[in-house]
CSV table of C-alpha atoms in Angstrom, one decimal:
chain,number,residue,atom,x,y,z
A,1,MET,CA,11.2,0.2,-21.2
A,2,LYS,CA,12.9,2.7,-18.9
A,3,ILE,CA,11.0,3.0,-15.5
A,4,GLU,CA,11.8,5.5,-12.8
A,5,LEU,CA,10.0,5.5,-9.5
A,6,LEU,CA,9.4,8.7,-7.6
A,7,HIS,CA,9.1,7.7,-3.9
A,8,THR,CA,9.8,8.8,-0.4
A,9,VAL,CA,10.6,6.8,2.7
A,10,GLY,CA,7.5,6.1,4.9
A,11,SER,CA,4.9,6.4,2.2
A,12,ASN,CA,2.8,3.3,2.2
A,13,CYS,CA,1.5,4.2,-1.2
A,14,ALA,CA,5.0,4.2,-2.6
A,15,GLN,CA,5.7,0.9,-0.7
A,16,ARG,CA,2.9,-0.7,-2.8
A,17,VAL,CA,4.5,0.2,-6.1
A,18,LEU,CA,8.0,-0.7,-4.9
A,19,TRP,CA,6.7,-4.1,-3.7
A,20,ALA,CA,5.2,-4.7,-7.1
A,21,LEU,CA,8.3,-3.7,-9.0
A,22,GLN,CA,10.5,-5.9,-6.8
A,23,TYR,CA,8.1,-8.9,-6.8
A,24,LYS,CA,7.9,-8.9,-10.6
A,25,LYS,CA,11.7,-8.2,-10.9
A,26,ILE,CA,11.2,-5.2,-13.1
A,27,PRO,CA,14.3,-3.1,-13.7
A,28,HIS,CA,13.8,0.4,-12.4
A,29,THR,CA,15.6,3.4,-10.9
A,30,ARG,CA,14.4,5.0,-7.7
A,31,ILE,CA,14.4,8.8,-7.3
A,32,ASP,CA,13.8,10.4,-3.9
A,33,PHE,CA,10.9,12.8,-4.1
A,34,ASP,CA,12.6,15.2,-1.7
A,35,HIS,CA,15.5,15.7,-4.1
A,36,LEU,CA,13.4,17.0,-7.0
A,37,SER,CA,12.1,20.5,-7.8
A,38,GLU,CA,8.4,21.2,-7.9
A,39,ALA,CA,8.5,21.5,-11.7
A,40,GLU,CA,10.3,18.1,-12.0
A,41,ILE,CA,7.7,16.5,-9.7
A,42,LEU,CA,4.7,18.0,-11.5
A,43,ARG,CA,5.9,16.7,-14.9
A,44,VAL,CA,5.4,13.1,-13.6
A,45,SER,CA,2.8,13.5,-10.8
A,46,PRO,CA,0.0,16.1,-11.6
A,47,PHE,CA,-1.0,16.5,-7.9
A,48,GLY,CA,2.6,16.5,-6.7
A,49,LYS,CA,2.3,13.3,-4.7
A,50,VAL,CA,4.1,10.1,-4.5
A,51,PRO,CA,4.2,7.5,-5.8
A,52,ALA,CA,4.6,8.2,-9.5
A,53,ILE,CA,6.6,6.5,-12.3
A,54,SER,CA,8.1,7.8,-15.4
A,55,VAL,CA,7.9,5.3,-18.3
A,56,ASP,CA,10.2,6.2,-21.1
A,57,GLY,CA,9.7,9.9,-20.1
A,58,ARG,CA,5.9,9.7,-19.7
A,59,GLY,CA,4.4,10.1,-16.2
A,60,LEU,CA,1.9,7.9,-14.4
A,61,ALA,CA,0.6,8.6,-10.9
A,62,GLU,CA,-1.6,6.9,-8.3
A,63,SER,CA,-0.5,3.6,-6.9
A,64,MET,CA,-3.4,1.5,-8.1
A,65,ALA,CA,-3.1,2.7,-11.7
A,66,ILE,CA,0.7,2.1,-11.5
A,67,VAL,CA,0.4,-1.4,-10.1
A,68,GLU,CA,-2.2,-2.4,-12.7
A,69,PHE,CA,-0.1,-0.9,-15.5
A,70,LEU,CA,2.9,-2.9,-14.3
A,71,ASP,CA,0.9,-6.1,-14.1
A,72,GLU,CA,-0.3,-5.7,-17.7
A,73,ALA,CA,3.1,-4.5,-19.0
A,74,PHE,CA,5.0,-7.3,-17.2
A,75,PRO,CA,2.5,-10.3,-17.0
A,76,GLU,CA,5.0,-12.7,-15.4
A,77,LYS,CA,4.1,-13.3,-11.7
A,78,PRO,CA,0.7,-11.7,-12.0
A,79,LEU,CA,-0.8,-9.7,-9.2
A,80,LEU,CA,-4.4,-10.1,-10.4
A,81,PRO,CA,-6.1,-13.5,-10.4
A,82,LYS,CA,-7.2,-15.2,-13.7
A,83,ASP,CA,-10.8,-15.5,-12.5
A,84,MET,CA,-12.8,-12.4,-13.5
A,85,PHE,CA,-14.8,-12.2,-10.2
A,86,GLN,CA,-11.7,-12.7,-8.1
A,87,ARG,CA,-10.0,-9.9,-10.0
A,88,GLY,CA,-13.0,-7.7,-9.2
A,89,LYS,CA,-12.6,-8.6,-5.5
A,90,VAL,CA,-8.9,-7.7,-5.5
A,91,ARG,CA,-9.8,-4.3,-7.0
A,92,GLU,CA,-12.6,-3.8,-4.5
A,93,VAL,CA,-10.3,-4.4,-1.6
A,94,ALA,CA,-7.5,-2.2,-3.1
A,95,LEU,CA,-10.0,0.6,-3.6
A,96,LEU,CA,-11.5,0.3,-0.1
A,97,VAL,CA,-8.0,0.5,1.4
A,98,ASP,CA,-6.9,3.3,-0.9
A,99,GLY,CA,-10.0,5.4,-1.1
A,100,THR,CA,-12.0,4.8,2.1
A,101,ILE,CA,-9.3,4.1,4.7
A,102,HIS,CA,-5.9,5.4,3.6
A,103,ALA,CA,-7.0,8.7,1.9
A,104,VAL,CA,-8.9,10.0,4.9
A,105,GLN,CA,-6.3,8.9,7.5
A,106,ASN,CA,-3.5,10.7,5.7
A,107,SER,CA,-1.8,13.2,7.9
A,108,LYS,CA,-2.2,16.0,5.3
A,109,VAL,CA,-6.0,15.6,5.6
A,110,SER,CA,-5.9,16.0,9.4
A,111,LYS,CA,-3.6,19.0,9.2
A,112,PHE,CA,-5.8,20.6,6.6
A,113,PHE,CA,-8.9,20.5,8.7
A,114,HIS,CA,-7.1,20.9,12.0
A,115,PRO,CA,-4.0,23.0,11.4
A,116,GLU,CA,-3.6,23.5,15.1
A,117,ALA,CA,-3.4,19.8,15.9
A,118,THR,CA,-0.3,18.4,17.5
A,119,LYS,CA,1.6,15.4,16.1
A,120,ASP,CA,0.0,13.2,18.8
A,121,GLU,CA,-3.4,14.4,18.0
A,122,VAL,CA,-3.0,13.8,14.3
A,123,PHE,CA,-1.8,10.2,15.1
A,124,SER,CA,-4.9,9.8,17.3
A,125,TYR,CA,-7.2,10.9,14.4
A,126,ARG,CA,-5.5,8.5,12.0
A,127,ALA,CA,-5.6,5.5,14.4
A,128,LYS,CA,-9.3,6.1,15.2
A,129,TRP,CA,-10.1,6.2,11.4
A,130,ILE,CA,-8.2,3.0,10.6
A,131,THR,CA,-9.6,1.2,13.7
A,132,ARG,CA,-13.1,2.1,12.6
A,133,TRP,CA,-12.8,0.5,9.2
A,134,LEU,CA,-10.6,-2.6,9.7
A,135,PRO,CA,-13.4,-4.6,11.2
A,136,LYS,CA,-15.5,-3.9,8.1
A,137,LEU,CA,-12.7,-4.9,5.8
A,138,GLU,CA,-11.9,-8.1,7.5
A,139,PRO,CA,-15.1,-10.0,6.5
A,140,LEU,CA,-14.1,-9.6,2.9
A,141,LEU,CA,-10.8,-11.3,3.4
A,142,PHE,CA,-9.2,-14.7,4.0
A,143,HIS,CA,-12.0,-16.9,2.6
A,144,ASN,CA,-10.0,-19.2,0.4
A,145,SER,CA,-6.6,-19.1,2.0
A,146,GLU,CA,-4.3,-17.1,4.3
A,147,TRP,CA,-3.9,-14.6,1.5
A,148,ALA,CA,-6.3,-11.7,1.4
A,149,ILE,CA,-8.2,-12.7,-1.7
A,150,GLY,CA,-8.1,-16.0,-3.5
A,151,SER,CA,-5.3,-18.5,-3.0
A,152,SER,CA,-2.2,-16.5,-3.9
A,153,PHE,CA,-0.4,-13.3,-3.3
A,154,SER,CA,-2.1,-10.4,-5.1
A,155,MET,CA,-2.5,-6.7,-5.4
A,156,ALA,CA,-4.8,-6.9,-2.4
A,157,ASP,CA,-2.0,-7.9,-0.1
A,158,ILE,CA,0.3,-5.2,-1.5
A,159,PHE,CA,-2.4,-2.6,-0.4
A,160,ILE,CA,-3.4,-4.1,3.0
A,161,VAL,CA,-0.1,-4.9,4.6
A,162,PRO,CA,1.4,-1.3,4.3
A,163,LEU,CA,-1.9,0.2,5.6
A,164,PHE,CA,-2.0,-2.1,8.6
A,165,VAL,CA,1.6,-1.5,9.5
A,166,LYS,CA,1.0,2.3,9.2
A,167,GLY,CA,-2.0,1.8,11.5
A,168,LEU,CA,0.2,0.2,14.1
A,169,PHE,CA,2.7,3.0,13.7
A,170,VAL,CA,0.1,5.7,14.5
A,171,GLY,CA,-1.5,3.8,17.4
A,172,VAL,CA,-3.8,1.1,16.2
A,173,GLU,CA,-3.9,-1.6,18.9
A,174,LEU,CA,-2.6,-4.9,17.6
A,175,ALA,CA,-4.5,-6.8,20.2
A,176,GLN,CA,-7.8,-5.7,18.7
A,177,PHE,CA,-6.9,-7.4,15.4
A,178,PRO,CA,-5.6,-10.9,16.0
A,179,ARG,CA,-6.7,-12.1,12.5
A,180,PHE,CA,-4.6,-9.4,10.9
A,181,LYS,CA,-1.6,-10.3,13.1
A,182,ARG,CA,-1.9,-13.9,11.8
A,183,TYR,CA,-2.1,-12.5,8.3
A,184,LEU,CA,1.2,-10.6,8.8
A,185,ALA,CA,2.8,-13.7,10.1
A,186,HIS,CA,1.6,-15.6,7.0
A,187,CYS,CA,3.0,-12.9,4.6
A,188,ALA,CA,6.3,-12.9,6.4
A,189,SER,CA,6.6,-16.6,6.1
A,190,ASN,CA,6.3,-16.6,2.3
A,191,ALA,CA,9.8,-16.1,1.0
A,192,ASP,CA,8.7,-15.5,-2.6
A,193,ALA,CA,6.5,-12.5,-1.7
A,194,TRP,CA,8.1,-11.3,1.5
A,195,SER,CA,11.7,-11.1,0.2
A,196,CYS,CA,10.5,-8.5,-2.3
A,197,ALA,CA,8.7,-6.3,0.2
A,198,PRO,CA,10.2,-2.9,0.9
A,199,THR,CA,12.9,-3.2,3.6
A,200,GLU,CA,11.3,-0.7,6.0
A,201,LEU,CA,8.1,-2.7,5.8
A,202,ARG,CA,9.8,-6.0,6.6
A,203,ILE,CA,11.6,-4.4,9.5
A,204,SER,CA,8.4,-3.1,11.0
A,205,VAL,CA,6.6,-6.4,10.7
A,206,ALA,CA,9.5,-8.3,12.2
A,207,LYS,CA,9.3,-6.0,15.3
A,208,THR,CA,5.6,-6.4,15.4
A,209,LEU,CA,5.8,-10.2,15.4
A,210,SER,CA,8.8,-10.5,17.8
């Protein structure tokens, strides 16, 4: 199976897929989105967004669909729990992160509705949105262990960590979320999962925790 990942630096959605690929040790080739023509992008990603993967020449877009595909195609080191209800909770968290929090805070959304907004104003909009929803997300997490859902690393962690790091980048106050800070420290202390995280993510977390 030949897998090519379309990605761009700084995209936390692309970070999710890259983390899954590296954690599961799936051979792949990375292609920088910015080096492709619009026609080449649209052949793989119908909305022209990252991430997307090409699997033996067939395109698949959207990070959650991609991660679930990879988990089924390469079942070793699963990212979804065996327990049916726990699998549902992982998907619930991933969808809340992806649909309710990430999608709205995306800079393209702010610029669409406020084309006159400065970079600082866009960062402020994004930080306010993420700050609004993290307190509602937290009660769903960390019930069985230091991992987000259940007792092991999962797709939920792959979605939460990049979002929280992005939040800190745009101005979310770390002091407001001590539980998430402890969570980052836990993730960073687990060599098996953390050594496979995207480099830019590991660098950001190291600076946050220093």
